[in-house]
PDB file of C-alpha atoms in Angstrom:
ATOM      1  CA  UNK A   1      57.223  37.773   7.672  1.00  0.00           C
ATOM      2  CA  UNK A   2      60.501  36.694   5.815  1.00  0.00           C
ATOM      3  CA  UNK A   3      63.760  36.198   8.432  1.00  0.00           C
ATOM      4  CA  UNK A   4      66.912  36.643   7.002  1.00  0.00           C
ATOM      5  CA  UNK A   5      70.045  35.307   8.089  1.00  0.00           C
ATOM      6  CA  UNK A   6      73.796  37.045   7.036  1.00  0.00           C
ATOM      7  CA  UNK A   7      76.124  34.822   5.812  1.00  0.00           C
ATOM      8  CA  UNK A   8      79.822  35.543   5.626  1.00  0.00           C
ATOM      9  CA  UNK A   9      81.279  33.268   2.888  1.00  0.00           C
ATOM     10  CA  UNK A  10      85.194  32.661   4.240  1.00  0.00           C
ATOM     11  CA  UNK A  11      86.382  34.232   1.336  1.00  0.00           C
ATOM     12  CA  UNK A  12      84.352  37.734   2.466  1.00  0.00           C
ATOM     13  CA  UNK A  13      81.199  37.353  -0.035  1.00  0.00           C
ATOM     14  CA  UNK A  14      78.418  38.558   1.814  1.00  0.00           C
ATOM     15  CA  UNK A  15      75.366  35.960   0.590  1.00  0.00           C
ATOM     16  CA  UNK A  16      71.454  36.963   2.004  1.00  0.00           C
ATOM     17  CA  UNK A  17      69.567  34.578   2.293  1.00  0.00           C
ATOM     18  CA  UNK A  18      65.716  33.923   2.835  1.00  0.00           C
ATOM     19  CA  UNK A  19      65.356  30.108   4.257  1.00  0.00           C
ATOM     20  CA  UNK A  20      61.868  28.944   5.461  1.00  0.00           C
ATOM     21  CA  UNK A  21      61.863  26.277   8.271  1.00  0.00           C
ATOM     22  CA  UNK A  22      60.330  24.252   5.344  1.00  0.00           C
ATOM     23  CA  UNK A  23      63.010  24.208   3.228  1.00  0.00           C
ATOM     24  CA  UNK A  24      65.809  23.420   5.973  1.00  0.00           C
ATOM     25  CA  UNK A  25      67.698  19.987   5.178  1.00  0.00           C
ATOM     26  CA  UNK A  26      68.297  20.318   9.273  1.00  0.00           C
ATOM     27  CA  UNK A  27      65.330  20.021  11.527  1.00  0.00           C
ATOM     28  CA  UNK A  28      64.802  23.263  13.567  1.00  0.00           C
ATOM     29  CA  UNK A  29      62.010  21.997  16.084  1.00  0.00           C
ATOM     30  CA  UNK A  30      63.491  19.314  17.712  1.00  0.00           C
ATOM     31  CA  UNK A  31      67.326  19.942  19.645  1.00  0.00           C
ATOM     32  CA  UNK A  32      68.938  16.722  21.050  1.00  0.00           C
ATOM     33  CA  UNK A  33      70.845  18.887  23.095  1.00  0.00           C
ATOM     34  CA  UNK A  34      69.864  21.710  25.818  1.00  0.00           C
ATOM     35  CA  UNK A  35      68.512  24.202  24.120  1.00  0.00           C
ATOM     36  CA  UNK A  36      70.134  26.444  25.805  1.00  0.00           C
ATOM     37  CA  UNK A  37      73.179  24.838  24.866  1.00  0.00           C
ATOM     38  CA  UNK A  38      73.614  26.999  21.611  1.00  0.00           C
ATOM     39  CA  UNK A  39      77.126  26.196  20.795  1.00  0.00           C
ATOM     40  CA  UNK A  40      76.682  22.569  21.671  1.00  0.00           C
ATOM     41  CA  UNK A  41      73.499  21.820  19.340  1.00  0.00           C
ATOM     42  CA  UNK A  42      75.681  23.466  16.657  1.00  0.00           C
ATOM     43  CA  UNK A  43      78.724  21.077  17.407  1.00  0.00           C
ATOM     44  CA  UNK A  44      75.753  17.997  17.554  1.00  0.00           C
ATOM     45  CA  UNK A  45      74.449  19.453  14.256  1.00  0.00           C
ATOM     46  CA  UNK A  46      77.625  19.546  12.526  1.00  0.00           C
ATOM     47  CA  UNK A  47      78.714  16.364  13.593  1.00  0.00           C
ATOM     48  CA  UNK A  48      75.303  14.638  12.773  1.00  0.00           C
ATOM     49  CA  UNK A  49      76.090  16.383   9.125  1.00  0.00           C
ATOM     50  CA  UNK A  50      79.552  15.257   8.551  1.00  0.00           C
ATOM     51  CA  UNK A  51      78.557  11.355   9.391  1.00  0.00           C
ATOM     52  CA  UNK A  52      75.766  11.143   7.259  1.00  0.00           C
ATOM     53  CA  UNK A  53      78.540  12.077   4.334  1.00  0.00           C
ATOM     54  CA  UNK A  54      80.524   9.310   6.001  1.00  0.00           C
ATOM     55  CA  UNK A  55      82.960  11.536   7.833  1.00  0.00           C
ATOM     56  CA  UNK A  56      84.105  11.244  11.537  1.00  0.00           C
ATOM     57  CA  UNK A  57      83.073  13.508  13.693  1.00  0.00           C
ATOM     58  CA  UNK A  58      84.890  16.322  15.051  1.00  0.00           C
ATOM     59  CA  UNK A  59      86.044  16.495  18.567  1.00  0.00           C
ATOM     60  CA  UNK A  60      85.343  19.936  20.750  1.00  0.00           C
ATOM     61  CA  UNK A  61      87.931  21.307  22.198  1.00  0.00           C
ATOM     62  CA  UNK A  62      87.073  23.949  25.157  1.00  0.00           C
ATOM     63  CA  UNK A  63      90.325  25.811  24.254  1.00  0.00           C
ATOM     64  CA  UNK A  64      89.155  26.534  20.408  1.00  0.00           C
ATOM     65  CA  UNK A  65      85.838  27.660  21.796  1.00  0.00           C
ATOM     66  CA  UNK A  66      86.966  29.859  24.000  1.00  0.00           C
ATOM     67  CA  UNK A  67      88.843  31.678  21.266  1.00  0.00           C
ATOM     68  CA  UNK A  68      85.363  31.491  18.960  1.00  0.00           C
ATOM     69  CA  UNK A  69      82.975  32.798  21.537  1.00  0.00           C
ATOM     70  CA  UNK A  70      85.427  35.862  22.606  1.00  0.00           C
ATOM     71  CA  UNK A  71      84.786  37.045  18.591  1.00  0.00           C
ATOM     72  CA  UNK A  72      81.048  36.086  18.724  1.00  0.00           C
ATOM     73  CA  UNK A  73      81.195  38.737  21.656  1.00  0.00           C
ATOM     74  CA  UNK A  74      82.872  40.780  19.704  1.00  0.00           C
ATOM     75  CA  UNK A  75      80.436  40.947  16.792  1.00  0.00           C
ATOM     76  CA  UNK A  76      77.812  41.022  19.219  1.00  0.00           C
ATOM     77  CA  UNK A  77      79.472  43.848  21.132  1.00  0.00           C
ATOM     78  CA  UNK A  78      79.815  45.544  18.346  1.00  0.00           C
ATOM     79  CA  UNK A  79      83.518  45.773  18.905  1.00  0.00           C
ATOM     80  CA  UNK A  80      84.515  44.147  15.553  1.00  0.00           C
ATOM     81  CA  UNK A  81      82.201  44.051  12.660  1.00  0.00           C
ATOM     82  CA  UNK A  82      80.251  40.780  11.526  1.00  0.00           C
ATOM     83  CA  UNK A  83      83.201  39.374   9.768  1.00  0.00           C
ATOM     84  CA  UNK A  84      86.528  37.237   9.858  1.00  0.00           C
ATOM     85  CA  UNK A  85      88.265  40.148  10.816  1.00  0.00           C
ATOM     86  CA  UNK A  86      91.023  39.185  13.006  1.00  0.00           C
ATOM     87  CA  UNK A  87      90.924  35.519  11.869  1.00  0.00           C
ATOM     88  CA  UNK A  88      95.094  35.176  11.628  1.00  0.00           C
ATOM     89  CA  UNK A  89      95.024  35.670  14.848  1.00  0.00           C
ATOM     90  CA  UNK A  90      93.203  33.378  16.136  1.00  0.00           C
ATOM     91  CA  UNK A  91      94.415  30.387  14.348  1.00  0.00           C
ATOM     92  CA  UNK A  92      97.924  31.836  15.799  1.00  0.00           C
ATOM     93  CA  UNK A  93      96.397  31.610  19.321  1.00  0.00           C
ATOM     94  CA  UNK A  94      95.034  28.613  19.090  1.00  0.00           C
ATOM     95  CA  UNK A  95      98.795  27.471  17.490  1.00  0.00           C
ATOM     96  CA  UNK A  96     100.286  28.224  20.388  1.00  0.00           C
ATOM     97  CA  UNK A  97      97.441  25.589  22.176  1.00  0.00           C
ATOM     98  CA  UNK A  98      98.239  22.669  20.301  1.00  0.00           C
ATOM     99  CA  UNK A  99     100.505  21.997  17.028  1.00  0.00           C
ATOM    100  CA  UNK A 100      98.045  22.146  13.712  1.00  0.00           C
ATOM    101  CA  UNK A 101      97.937  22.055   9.921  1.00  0.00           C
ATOM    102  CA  UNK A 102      95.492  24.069   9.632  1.00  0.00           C
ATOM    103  CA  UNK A 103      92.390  25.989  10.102  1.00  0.00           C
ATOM    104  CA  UNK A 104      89.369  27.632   8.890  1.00  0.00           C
ATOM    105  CA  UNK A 105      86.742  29.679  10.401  1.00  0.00           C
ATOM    106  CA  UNK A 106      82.246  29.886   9.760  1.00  0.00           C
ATOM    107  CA  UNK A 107      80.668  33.012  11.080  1.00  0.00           C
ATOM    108  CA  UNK A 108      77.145  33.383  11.224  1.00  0.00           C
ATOM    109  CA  UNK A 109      73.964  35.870  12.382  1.00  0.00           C
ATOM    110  CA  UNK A 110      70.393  35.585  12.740  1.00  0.00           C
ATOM    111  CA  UNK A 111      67.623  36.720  15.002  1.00  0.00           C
ATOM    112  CA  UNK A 112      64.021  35.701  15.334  1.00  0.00           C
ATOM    113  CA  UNK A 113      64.802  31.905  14.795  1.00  0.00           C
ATOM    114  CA  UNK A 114      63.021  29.260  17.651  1.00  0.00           C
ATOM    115  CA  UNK A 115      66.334  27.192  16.527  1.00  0.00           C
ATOM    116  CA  UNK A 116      69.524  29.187  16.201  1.00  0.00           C
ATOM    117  CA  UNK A 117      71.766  27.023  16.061  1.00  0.00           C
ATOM    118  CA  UNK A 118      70.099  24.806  13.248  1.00  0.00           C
ATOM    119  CA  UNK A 119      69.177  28.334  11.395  1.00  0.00           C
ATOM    120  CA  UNK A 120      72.931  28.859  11.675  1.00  0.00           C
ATOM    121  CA  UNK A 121      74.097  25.534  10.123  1.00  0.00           C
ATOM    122  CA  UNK A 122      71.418  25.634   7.361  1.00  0.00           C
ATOM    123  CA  UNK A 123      72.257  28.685   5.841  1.00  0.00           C
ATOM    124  CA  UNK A 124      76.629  27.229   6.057  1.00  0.00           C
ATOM    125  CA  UNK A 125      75.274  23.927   4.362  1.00  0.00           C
ATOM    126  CA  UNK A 126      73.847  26.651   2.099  1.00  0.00           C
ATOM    127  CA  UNK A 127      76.966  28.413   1.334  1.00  0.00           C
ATOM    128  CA  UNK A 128      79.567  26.612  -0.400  1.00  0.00           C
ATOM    129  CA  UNK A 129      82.528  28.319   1.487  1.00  0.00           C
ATOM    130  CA  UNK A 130      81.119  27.410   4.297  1.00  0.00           C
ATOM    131  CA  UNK A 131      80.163  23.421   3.405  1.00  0.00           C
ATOM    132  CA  UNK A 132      84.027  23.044   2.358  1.00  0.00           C
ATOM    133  CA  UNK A 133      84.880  23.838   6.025  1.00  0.00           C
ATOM    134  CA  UNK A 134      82.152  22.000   7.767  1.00  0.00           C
ATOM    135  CA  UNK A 135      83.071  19.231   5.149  1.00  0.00           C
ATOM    136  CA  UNK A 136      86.827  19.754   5.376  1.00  0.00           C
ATOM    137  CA  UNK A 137      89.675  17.415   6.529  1.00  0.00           C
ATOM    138  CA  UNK A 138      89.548  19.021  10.233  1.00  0.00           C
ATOM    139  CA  UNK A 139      89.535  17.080  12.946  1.00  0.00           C
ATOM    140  CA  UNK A 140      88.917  19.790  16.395  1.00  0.00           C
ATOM    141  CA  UNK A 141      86.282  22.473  16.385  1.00  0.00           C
ATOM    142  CA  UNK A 142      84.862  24.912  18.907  1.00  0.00           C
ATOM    143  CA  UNK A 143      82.607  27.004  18.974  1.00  0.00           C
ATOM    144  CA  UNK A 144      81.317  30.068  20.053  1.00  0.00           C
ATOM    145  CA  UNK A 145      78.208  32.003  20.488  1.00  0.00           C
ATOM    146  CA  UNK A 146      76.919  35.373  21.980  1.00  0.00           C
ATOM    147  CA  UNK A 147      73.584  37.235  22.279  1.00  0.00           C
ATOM    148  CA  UNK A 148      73.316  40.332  22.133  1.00  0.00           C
ATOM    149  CA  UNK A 149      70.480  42.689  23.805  1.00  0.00           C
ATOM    150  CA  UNK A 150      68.727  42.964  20.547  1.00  0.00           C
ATOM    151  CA  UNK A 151      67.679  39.101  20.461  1.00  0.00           C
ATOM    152  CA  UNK A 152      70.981  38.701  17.416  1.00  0.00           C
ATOM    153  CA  UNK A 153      72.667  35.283  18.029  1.00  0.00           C
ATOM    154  CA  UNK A 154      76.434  35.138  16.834  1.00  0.00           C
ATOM    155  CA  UNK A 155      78.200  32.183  15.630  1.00  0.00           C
ATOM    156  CA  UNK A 156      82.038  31.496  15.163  1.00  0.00           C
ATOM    157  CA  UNK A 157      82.607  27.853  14.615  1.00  0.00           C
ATOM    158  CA  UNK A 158      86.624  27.208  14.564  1.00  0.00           C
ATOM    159  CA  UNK A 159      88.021  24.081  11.978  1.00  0.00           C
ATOM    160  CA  UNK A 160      91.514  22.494  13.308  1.00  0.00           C
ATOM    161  CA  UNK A 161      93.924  20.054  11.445  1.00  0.00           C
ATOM    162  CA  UNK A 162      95.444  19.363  14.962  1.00  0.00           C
ATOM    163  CA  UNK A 163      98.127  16.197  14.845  1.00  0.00           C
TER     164      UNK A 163
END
């Protein structure tokens, strides 16, 4: 049986795409982190991306996340739909947290994964709107993730230029 996970390139390309756990460049069967620790294997995974390109790592910042994981309830919800919808507004909340340069936002989706979270940064490291933030000259990130009753994991990872 194929899995599919939605991607939502920043620029609001929908991509579909078909990964096998063969072809992920990010193990899947092993988190370093408690697995169920969703957000923070994502963070770990990021991280662990960025410095083997030679880039520091970014720092989490509980504030950011909180603003990501209250529009991964949302998509899960069904409040808002899978999307950056509302994304201006949360950079503006989290510029009233702490002064930035900017920021940039990954949203992801998938069900039916024994990893999420590595499912979830595959298919970004996959998308090249999506590398370009994980990549990106950011410095603060949080994260956020929601289940919903159907098994669907939601992602919204946060980028912040913070100074």
């Amino acid at each position: 049986m194929l899995r599919r996970v939605l991607v939502l390139f920043v620029a609001g390309l929908f991509i579909l795409t078909n990964c096998g756990k063969d072809s992920n460049p990010i193990e899947s069967g092993r988190p370093t982190v408690d697995k169920n620790d969703i957000a923070g294997q994502t963070h770990l995974l990021v991280n662990s991306y960025r410095q083997s390109r030679g880039l520091s790592a970014l720092r989490y910042n509980n504030q950011v996340a909180e603003i990501a994981l209250e529009h991964s309830r949302n998509m899960a919800g069904g409040v808002v739909p899978f999307s950056h919808e509302g994304f201006s507004s949360r950079a503006d909340a989290i510029a009233k947290q702490m002064k930035l340069s900017a920021a940039a936002e990954n949203v992801a989706w998938n069900r039916g994964y024994d990893n999420p979270a590595a499912q979830a940064v595959n298919s970004w490291l996959e998308s090249p709107g999506h590398l370009a933030n994980i990549v990106g000259d950011y410095n603060t990130t949080g994260i956020g993730v929601a289940v919903n009753d159907d098994g669907e994991y939601y992602f919204t990872q946060i980028f912040v230029k913070s100074y």
